[in-house]
Amino acid sequence: MSVFSLLRARTASDFADWFRPGGEYLLRVADGMGFHTGDLSGFIDEAETAMRANRTGADVAPAVNRLIAADLYADAAFGLPFLEWTPVWYELSLTAPTAYADWRLRRVADQYAATIDHLSLPRFSRPDDVVSRGSPAIESVSGFADRFAFADAILHLEWFDYVATACGIGVPPELIAEARDQTVGYYVGDLAMEDLDPTVRRLQYLLFTDDEWVRTIDERYGLGSSLFTLWERVCRRERERFSGA
């Protein structure tokens, strides 16, 4: 089995095992930063139950609809921008299946977004959007693993900001802006780990617990994917760096 087997997922129930780790990731980061999450834990349980029963739209509470839609829209928008940060050979080999999987995620998300107030679609940064010294910052980062980690550090910050804000979690915009600036500075070599603001460092540590998301998806879908194993390993390495371990 490989990541390509995910392409068989079509219905809400097929994606329940995909949603749950993302909801838990959102809660873990928000709780770890001390943000008020309200009944998010209960909404995650309700969302998983609804998805497993293929209940959508008017059959689901508005807050749960919003949570599912935001999570799946963010996951759908994440894949193609992320690939642009990777080497051409890697990007080309995964662009078609990633685009198809993203389309599937959006189709399910649309069913939950249909009955709620407007929910804007996320847009994640491409390499040209992140600049250092007048050039794309990625040009100052060498090595596949470090570029992979840099891409994740930027995009999972944007993922969290979008999903948390959509779900009413009060994430300070100034924290996101500062985390982005300091993250770029760290990966291009302008800042050492000890130069980072402790709150920024804590946020990136929590965001790099997406190694748990990767491992859980791999296990729940029985993928045995070398791609997911690499992703998990890189995220765990970065989490340990930001923790000071």
PDB file of C-alpha atoms in Angstrom:
ATOM      1  CA  MET A   1       0.000   0.000   0.000  1.00  0.00           C
ATOM      2  CA  SER A   2       1.117   3.605  -0.570  1.00  0.00           C
ATOM      3  CA  VAL A   3      -0.198   7.142  -0.371  1.00  0.00           C
ATOM      4  CA  PHE A   4      -1.892   6.548  -3.727  1.00  0.00           C
ATOM      5  CA  SER A   5      -4.408   4.246  -2.028  1.00  0.00           C
ATOM      6  CA  LEU A   6      -5.915   7.341  -0.396  1.00  0.00           C
ATOM      7  CA  LEU A   7      -7.341   8.187  -3.817  1.00  0.00           C
ATOM      8  CA  ARG A   8     -10.065   5.594  -3.209  1.00  0.00           C
ATOM      9  CA  ALA A   9     -11.558   7.763  -0.444  1.00  0.00           C
ATOM     10  CA  ARG A  10     -14.721   9.467  -1.707  1.00  0.00           C
ATOM     11  CA  THR A  11     -17.452   9.890   0.919  1.00  0.00           C
ATOM     12  CA  ALA A  12     -17.592  11.696   4.236  1.00  0.00           C
ATOM     13  CA  SER A  13     -17.280   8.367   6.047  1.00  0.00           C
ATOM     14  CA  ASP A  14     -14.127   7.593   4.044  1.00  0.00           C
ATOM     15  CA  PHE A  15     -12.576  10.804   5.358  1.00  0.00           C
ATOM     16  CA  ALA A  16     -13.612  10.457   9.016  1.00  0.00           C
ATOM     17  CA  ASP A  17     -10.263   8.846   9.809  1.00  0.00           C
ATOM     18  CA  TRP A  18      -8.600  11.737   7.990  1.00  0.00           C
ATOM     19  CA  PHE A  19     -10.515  14.440   9.852  1.00  0.00           C
ATOM     20  CA  ARG A  20     -10.015  13.176  13.400  1.00  0.00           C
ATOM     21  CA  PRO A  21      -6.211  13.622  13.589  1.00  0.00           C
ATOM     22  CA  GLY A  22      -6.553  17.131  12.128  1.00  0.00           C
ATOM     23  CA  GLY A  23      -9.130  18.096  14.719  1.00  0.00           C
ATOM     24  CA  GLU A  24      -6.945  16.735  17.499  1.00  0.00           C
ATOM     25  CA  TYR A  25      -3.947  18.615  16.083  1.00  0.00           C
ATOM     26  CA  LEU A  26      -5.917  21.885  16.103  1.00  0.00           C
ATOM     27  CA  LEU A  27      -6.963  21.298  19.715  1.00  0.00           C
ATOM     28  CA  ARG A  28      -3.459  20.277  20.811  1.00  0.00           C
ATOM     29  CA  VAL A  29      -1.828  23.417  19.409  1.00  0.00           C
ATOM     30  CA  ALA A  30      -4.555  25.771  20.652  1.00  0.00           C
ATOM     31  CA  ASP A  31      -4.583  24.271  24.139  1.00  0.00           C
ATOM     32  CA  GLY A  32      -0.797  24.261  24.254  1.00  0.00           C
ATOM     33  CA  MET A  33      -0.756  27.989  23.490  1.00  0.00           C
ATOM     34  CA  GLY A  34      -3.434  28.701  26.084  1.00  0.00           C
ATOM     35  CA  PHE A  35      -6.030  29.872  23.559  1.00  0.00           C
ATOM     36  CA  HIS A  36      -9.684  29.580  24.519  1.00  0.00           C
ATOM     37  CA  THR A  37     -11.135  26.620  22.630  1.00  0.00           C
ATOM     38  CA  GLY A  38     -14.652  26.446  24.079  1.00  0.00           C
ATOM     39  CA  ASP A  39     -16.296  23.109  23.320  1.00  0.00           C
ATOM     40  CA  LEU A  40     -13.879  22.224  20.527  1.00  0.00           C
ATOM     41  CA  SER A  41     -13.207  18.781  21.978  1.00  0.00           C
ATOM     42  CA  GLY A  42     -16.918  17.984  21.926  1.00  0.00           C
ATOM     43  CA  PHE A  43     -17.280  19.354  18.394  1.00  0.00           C
ATOM     44  CA  ILE A  44     -14.471  17.057  17.221  1.00  0.00           C
ATOM     45  CA  ASP A  45     -16.314  14.040  18.636  1.00  0.00           C
ATOM     46  CA  GLU A  46     -19.592  15.164  17.036  1.00  0.00           C
ATOM     47  CA  ALA A  47     -17.835  15.767  13.725  1.00  0.00           C
ATOM     48  CA  GLU A  48     -16.306  12.317  13.601  1.00  0.00           C
ATOM     49  CA  THR A  49     -19.642  10.703  14.481  1.00  0.00           C
ATOM     50  CA  ALA A  50     -21.458  12.677  11.775  1.00  0.00           C
ATOM     51  CA  MET A  51     -18.867  11.854   9.140  1.00  0.00           C
ATOM     52  CA  ARG A  52     -18.900   8.136   9.915  1.00  0.00           C
ATOM     53  CA  ALA A  53     -22.680   8.174   9.450  1.00  0.00           C
ATOM     54  CA  ASN A  54     -22.352  10.253   6.253  1.00  0.00           C
ATOM     55  CA  ARG A  55     -24.466  12.986   7.854  1.00  0.00           C
ATOM     56  CA  THR A  56     -23.839  16.388   6.293  1.00  0.00           C
ATOM     57  CA  GLY A  57     -25.274  19.874   5.987  1.00  0.00           C
ATOM     58  CA  ALA A  58     -28.574  20.540   7.768  1.00  0.00           C
ATOM     59  CA  ASP A  59     -28.253  17.296   9.755  1.00  0.00           C
ATOM     60  CA  VAL A  60     -25.171  18.640  11.556  1.00  0.00           C
ATOM     61  CA  ALA A  61     -24.788  21.537  14.038  1.00  0.00           C
ATOM     62  CA  PRO A  62     -23.427  24.733  12.404  1.00  0.00           C
ATOM     63  CA  ALA A  63     -20.281  24.830  14.562  1.00  0.00           C
ATOM     64  CA  VAL A  64     -19.504  21.225  13.644  1.00  0.00           C
ATOM     65  CA  ASN A  65     -20.132  21.922   9.954  1.00  0.00           C
ATOM     66  CA  ARG A  66     -17.720  24.847  10.154  1.00  0.00           C
ATOM     67  CA  LEU A  67     -15.034  22.785  11.892  1.00  0.00           C
ATOM     68  CA  ILE A  68     -15.185  19.966   9.337  1.00  0.00           C
ATOM     69  CA  ALA A  69     -15.309  22.312   6.353  1.00  0.00           C
ATOM     70  CA  ALA A  70     -12.417  24.470   7.585  1.00  0.00           C
ATOM     71  CA  ASP A  71     -10.239  21.456   8.380  1.00  0.00           C
ATOM     72  CA  LEU A  72     -10.842  19.740   5.033  1.00  0.00           C
ATOM     73  CA  TYR A  73     -10.562  22.936   2.981  1.00  0.00           C
ATOM     74  CA  ALA A  74      -7.231  23.672   4.649  1.00  0.00           C
ATOM     75  CA  ASP A  75      -5.956  20.156   3.993  1.00  0.00           C
ATOM     76  CA  ALA A  76      -7.113  20.365   0.380  1.00  0.00           C
ATOM     77  CA  ALA A  77      -5.353  23.681  -0.183  1.00  0.00           C
ATOM     78  CA  PHE A  78      -2.144  22.555   1.525  1.00  0.00           C
ATOM     79  CA  GLY A  79      -0.836  19.906  -0.869  1.00  0.00           C
ATOM     80  CA  LEU A  80      -0.004  21.668  -4.145  1.00  0.00           C
ATOM     81  CA  PRO A  81       1.640  24.760  -2.581  1.00  0.00           C
ATOM     82  CA  PHE A  82       3.726  22.468  -0.384  1.00  0.00           C
ATOM     83  CA  LEU A  83       5.000  20.540  -3.407  1.00  0.00           C
ATOM     84  CA  GLU A  84       6.251  23.766  -4.990  1.00  0.00           C
ATOM     85  CA  TRP A  85       8.790  24.041  -2.146  1.00  0.00           C
ATOM     86  CA  THR A  86      10.268  20.632  -2.982  1.00  0.00           C
ATOM     87  CA  PRO A  87      12.650  19.542  -5.781  1.00  0.00           C
ATOM     88  CA  VAL A  88      11.160  19.370  -9.272  1.00  0.00           C
ATOM     89  CA  TRP A  89      11.472  15.573  -9.489  1.00  0.00           C
ATOM     90  CA  TYR A  90       9.529  15.222  -6.237  1.00  0.00           C
ATOM     91  CA  GLU A  91       6.908  17.796  -7.203  1.00  0.00           C
ATOM     92  CA  LEU A  92       6.259  16.283 -10.629  1.00  0.00           C
ATOM     93  CA  SER A  93       5.879  12.752  -9.296  1.00  0.00           C
ATOM     94  CA  LEU A  94       3.187  13.767  -6.792  1.00  0.00           C
ATOM     95  CA  THR A  95       1.353  16.686  -8.429  1.00  0.00           C
ATOM     96  CA  ALA A  96      -1.350  14.647 -10.198  1.00  0.00           C
ATOM     97  CA  PRO A  97      -2.364  12.397  -7.255  1.00  0.00           C
ATOM     98  CA  THR A  98      -2.161  15.333  -4.851  1.00  0.00           C
ATOM     99  CA  ALA A  99      -4.437  17.442  -7.054  1.00  0.00           C
ATOM    100  CA  TYR A 100      -6.939  14.596  -7.265  1.00  0.00           C
ATOM    101  CA  ALA A 101      -6.906  13.989  -3.496  1.00  0.00           C
ATOM    102  CA  ASP A 102      -7.329  17.730  -2.891  1.00  0.00           C
ATOM    103  CA  TRP A 103     -10.366  17.733  -5.191  1.00  0.00           C
ATOM    104  CA  ARG A 104     -11.883  14.854  -3.239  1.00  0.00           C
ATOM    105  CA  LEU A 105     -11.339  16.672   0.060  1.00  0.00           C
ATOM    106  CA  ARG A 106     -12.972  19.831  -1.301  1.00  0.00           C
ATOM    107  CA  ARG A 107     -16.012  17.912  -2.514  1.00  0.00           C
ATOM    108  CA  VAL A 108     -16.601  16.533   0.981  1.00  0.00           C
ATOM    109  CA  ALA A 109     -15.876  19.915   2.586  1.00  0.00           C
ATOM    110  CA  ASP A 110     -18.439  21.557   0.279  1.00  0.00           C
ATOM    111  CA  GLN A 111     -21.167  19.365   1.766  1.00  0.00           C
ATOM    112  CA  TYR A 112     -20.452  20.724   5.244  1.00  0.00           C
ATOM    113  CA  ALA A 113     -19.957  24.330   4.136  1.00  0.00           C
ATOM    114  CA  ALA A 114     -23.258  24.479   2.251  1.00  0.00           C
ATOM    115  CA  THR A 115     -25.441  25.439   5.218  1.00  0.00           C
ATOM    116  CA  ILE A 116     -23.130  27.774   7.177  1.00  0.00           C
ATOM    117  CA  ASP A 117     -22.265  31.443   6.819  1.00  0.00           C
ATOM    118  CA  HIS A 118     -19.594  32.329   4.316  1.00  0.00           C
ATOM    119  CA  LEU A 119     -16.302  30.527   4.837  1.00  0.00           C
ATOM    120  CA  SER A 120     -13.462  31.868   2.737  1.00  0.00           C
ATOM    121  CA  LEU A 121     -11.118  29.363   1.141  1.00  0.00           C
ATOM    122  CA  PRO A 122      -7.520  29.353   2.354  1.00  0.00           C
ATOM    123  CA  ARG A 123      -4.513  30.258   0.261  1.00  0.00           C
ATOM    124  CA  PHE A 124      -1.096  29.000   1.332  1.00  0.00           C
ATOM    125  CA  SER A 125       2.264  30.512   0.471  1.00  0.00           C
ATOM    126  CA  ARG A 126       4.289  29.507  -2.537  1.00  0.00           C
ATOM    127  CA  PRO A 127       8.093  29.873  -2.419  1.00  0.00           C
ATOM    128  CA  ASP A 128       7.998  33.240  -4.207  1.00  0.00           C
ATOM    129  CA  ASP A 129       5.701  34.593  -1.486  1.00  0.00           C
ATOM    130  CA  VAL A 130       8.337  34.199   1.235  1.00  0.00           C
ATOM    131  CA  VAL A 131      11.254  36.563   0.653  1.00  0.00           C
ATOM    132  CA  SER A 132      14.584  37.094   2.406  1.00  0.00           C
ATOM    133  CA  ARG A 133      17.162  39.633   1.270  1.00  0.00           C
ATOM    134  CA  GLY A 134      15.136  40.355  -1.838  1.00  0.00           C
ATOM    135  CA  SER A 135      14.971  36.750  -3.076  1.00  0.00           C
ATOM    136  CA  PRO A 136      12.819  33.724  -2.329  1.00  0.00           C
ATOM    137  CA  ALA A 137      13.880  32.566   1.127  1.00  0.00           C
ATOM    138  CA  ILE A 138      13.990  28.940   0.021  1.00  0.00           C
ATOM    139  CA  GLU A 139      17.095  29.763  -2.035  1.00  0.00           C
ATOM    140  CA  SER A 140      18.981  30.277   1.245  1.00  0.00           C
ATOM    141  CA  VAL A 141      18.038  26.835   2.569  1.00  0.00           C
ATOM    142  CA  SER A 142      19.946  23.813   1.279  1.00  0.00           C
ATOM    143  CA  GLY A 143      19.240  20.107   1.549  1.00  0.00           C
ATOM    144  CA  PHE A 144      15.996  18.243   0.945  1.00  0.00           C
ATOM    145  CA  ALA A 145      15.130  17.687   4.612  1.00  0.00           C
ATOM    146  CA  ASP A 146      15.777  21.302   5.628  1.00  0.00           C
ATOM    147  CA  ARG A 147      13.715  22.644   2.723  1.00  0.00           C
ATOM    148  CA  PHE A 148      10.958  20.196   3.578  1.00  0.00           C
ATOM    149  CA  ALA A 149      11.032  21.388   7.201  1.00  0.00           C
ATOM    150  CA  PHE A 150      11.044  25.057   6.172  1.00  0.00           C
ATOM    151  CA  ALA A 151       8.026  24.542   3.925  1.00  0.00           C
ATOM    152  CA  ASP A 152       6.146  22.794   6.715  1.00  0.00           C
ATOM    153  CA  ALA A 153       7.103  25.477   9.246  1.00  0.00           C
ATOM    154  CA  ILE A 154       5.519  28.168   7.065  1.00  0.00           C
ATOM    155  CA  LEU A 155       2.510  26.233   5.811  1.00  0.00           C
ATOM    156  CA  HIS A 156       1.434  24.585   9.048  1.00  0.00           C
ATOM    157  CA  LEU A 157       1.511  28.047  10.662  1.00  0.00           C
ATOM    158  CA  GLU A 158      -0.860  29.267   7.946  1.00  0.00           C
ATOM    159  CA  TRP A 159      -2.985  26.110   8.272  1.00  0.00           C
ATOM    160  CA  PHE A 160      -3.438  26.637  11.995  1.00  0.00           C
ATOM    161  CA  ASP A 161      -4.187  30.344  11.618  1.00  0.00           C
ATOM    162  CA  TYR A 162      -6.886  29.638   9.015  1.00  0.00           C
ATOM    163  CA  VAL A 163      -8.625  26.722  10.761  1.00  0.00           C
ATOM    164  CA  ALA A 164      -8.417  28.224  14.253  1.00  0.00           C
ATOM    165  CA  THR A 165      -9.765  31.585  13.085  1.00  0.00           C
ATOM    166  CA  ALA A 166     -12.578  29.915  11.125  1.00  0.00           C
ATOM    167  CA  CYS A 167     -13.571  28.037  14.280  1.00  0.00           C
ATOM    168  CA  GLY A 168     -13.591  31.147  16.465  1.00  0.00           C
ATOM    169  CA  ILE A 169     -10.351  30.501  18.336  1.00  0.00           C
ATOM    170  CA  GLY A 170      -8.767  33.855  19.113  1.00  0.00           C
ATOM    171  CA  VAL A 171      -5.291  33.634  17.610  1.00  0.00           C
ATOM    172  CA  PRO A 172      -3.507  37.024  17.865  1.00  0.00           C
ATOM    173  CA  PRO A 173      -2.617  38.206  14.324  1.00  0.00           C
ATOM    174  CA  GLU A 174       0.549  39.810  15.641  1.00  0.00           C
ATOM    175  CA  LEU A 175       1.722  36.424  16.942  1.00  0.00           C
ATOM    176  CA  ILE A 176       1.227  34.833  13.520  1.00  0.00           C
ATOM    177  CA  ALA A 177       3.100  37.695  11.832  1.00  0.00           C
ATOM    178  CA  GLU A 178       5.975  37.527  14.311  1.00  0.00           C
ATOM    179  CA  ALA A 179       6.151  33.735  14.106  1.00  0.00           C
ATOM    180  CA  ARG A 180       6.340  33.926  10.322  1.00  0.00           C
ATOM    181  CA  ASP A 181       9.118  36.544  10.377  1.00  0.00           C
ATOM    182  CA  GLN A 182      11.185  34.720  12.980  1.00  0.00           C
ATOM    183  CA  THR A 183      10.640  31.337  11.323  1.00  0.00           C
ATOM    184  CA  VAL A 184      11.997  32.678   8.038  1.00  0.00           C
ATOM    185  CA  GLY A 185      14.925  34.248   9.885  1.00  0.00           C
ATOM    186  CA  TYR A 186      15.727  30.961  11.590  1.00  0.00           C
ATOM    187  CA  TYR A 187      15.669  28.796   8.477  1.00  0.00           C
ATOM    188  CA  VAL A 188      17.716  31.196   6.336  1.00  0.00           C
ATOM    189  CA  GLY A 189      20.326  31.441   9.091  1.00  0.00           C
ATOM    190  CA  ASP A 190      19.744  35.006  10.295  1.00  0.00           C
ATOM    191  CA  LEU A 191      18.523  33.868  13.714  1.00  0.00           C
ATOM    192  CA  ALA A 192      19.738  31.135  16.028  1.00  0.00           C
ATOM    193  CA  MET A 193      17.269  29.027  17.983  1.00  0.00           C
ATOM    194  CA  GLU A 194      18.068  30.977  21.170  1.00  0.00           C
ATOM    195  CA  ASP A 195      17.237  34.242  19.363  1.00  0.00           C
ATOM    196  CA  LEU A 196      13.609  33.218  18.849  1.00  0.00           C
ATOM    197  CA  ASP A 197      10.923  34.656  21.080  1.00  0.00           C
ATOM    198  CA  PRO A 198       9.896  31.922  23.567  1.00  0.00           C
ATOM    199  CA  THR A 199       6.257  32.186  22.464  1.00  0.00           C
ATOM    200  CA  VAL A 200       7.212  31.741  18.812  1.00  0.00           C
ATOM    201  CA  ARG A 201       9.421  28.812  19.708  1.00  0.00           C
ATOM    202  CA  ARG A 202       6.595  27.242  21.733  1.00  0.00           C
ATOM    203  CA  LEU A 203       4.162  27.697  18.840  1.00  0.00           C
ATOM    204  CA  GLN A 204       6.479  26.044  16.322  1.00  0.00           C
ATOM    205  CA  TYR A 205       7.194  23.214  18.741  1.00  0.00           C
ATOM    206  CA  LEU A 206       3.471  22.533  18.992  1.00  0.00           C
ATOM    207  CA  LEU A 207       2.931  22.912  15.255  1.00  0.00           C
ATOM    208  CA  PHE A 208       5.650  20.353  14.567  1.00  0.00           C
ATOM    209  CA  THR A 209       3.627  17.803  16.495  1.00  0.00           C
ATOM    210  CA  ASP A 210       2.124  17.235  13.056  1.00  0.00           C
ATOM    211  CA  ASP A 211       4.450  14.241  13.082  1.00  0.00           C
ATOM    212  CA  GLU A 212       1.633  12.665  15.127  1.00  0.00           C
ATOM    213  CA  TRP A 213      -0.888  13.624  12.418  1.00  0.00           C
ATOM    214  CA  VAL A 214       1.278  11.989   9.754  1.00  0.00           C
ATOM    215  CA  ARG A 215       1.815   8.813  11.774  1.00  0.00           C
ATOM    216  CA  THR A 216      -1.884   8.508  12.622  1.00  0.00           C
ATOM    217  CA  ILE A 217      -3.012   8.946   9.004  1.00  0.00           C
ATOM    218  CA  ASP A 218      -0.472   6.356   7.913  1.00  0.00           C
ATOM    219  CA  GLU A 219      -1.725   3.888  10.530  1.00  0.00           C
ATOM    220  CA  ARG A 220      -5.471   4.515  10.092  1.00  0.00           C
ATOM    221  CA  TYR A 221      -5.346   4.019   6.341  1.00  0.00           C
ATOM    222  CA  GLY A 222      -2.768   1.222   6.452  1.00  0.00           C
ATOM    223  CA  LEU A 223      -0.560   3.024   3.960  1.00  0.00           C
ATOM    224  CA  GLY A 224       2.925   1.860   4.898  1.00  0.00           C
ATOM    225  CA  SER A 225       4.010   4.941   2.949  1.00  0.00           C
ATOM    226  CA  SER A 226       7.695   5.850   2.612  1.00  0.00           C
ATOM    227  CA  LEU A 227       6.570   9.429   1.907  1.00  0.00           C
ATOM    228  CA  PHE A 228       4.699   9.629   5.203  1.00  0.00           C
ATOM    229  CA  THR A 229       7.612   8.005   7.037  1.00  0.00           C
ATOM    230  CA  LEU A 230       9.940  10.714   5.701  1.00  0.00           C
ATOM    231  CA  TRP A 231       7.471  13.451   6.599  1.00  0.00           C
ATOM    232  CA  GLU A 232       7.063  12.101  10.129  1.00  0.00           C
ATOM    233  CA  ARG A 233      10.829  11.843  10.638  1.00  0.00           C
ATOM    234  CA  VAL A 234      11.478  15.421   9.499  1.00  0.00           C
ATOM    235  CA  CYS A 235       8.688  16.821  11.677  1.00  0.00           C
ATOM    236  CA  ARG A 236       9.889  14.901  14.725  1.00  0.00           C
ATOM    237  CA  ARG A 237      13.427  16.205  14.204  1.00  0.00           C
ATOM    238  CA  GLU A 238      12.163  19.787  14.052  1.00  0.00           C
ATOM    239  CA  ARG A 239       9.901  19.335  17.062  1.00  0.00           C
ATOM    240  CA  GLU A 240      12.874  18.183  19.092  1.00  0.00           C
ATOM    241  CA  ARG A 241      14.914  21.170  17.908  1.00  0.00           C
ATOM    242  CA  PHE A 242      12.232  23.656  18.913  1.00  0.00           C
ATOM    243  CA  SER A 243      11.751  21.923  22.254  1.00  0.00           C
ATOM    244  CA  GLY A 244      15.443  22.228  23.037  1.00  0.00           C
ATOM    245  CA  ALA A 245      15.736  18.438  23.388  1.00  0.00           C
TER     246      ALA A 245
END
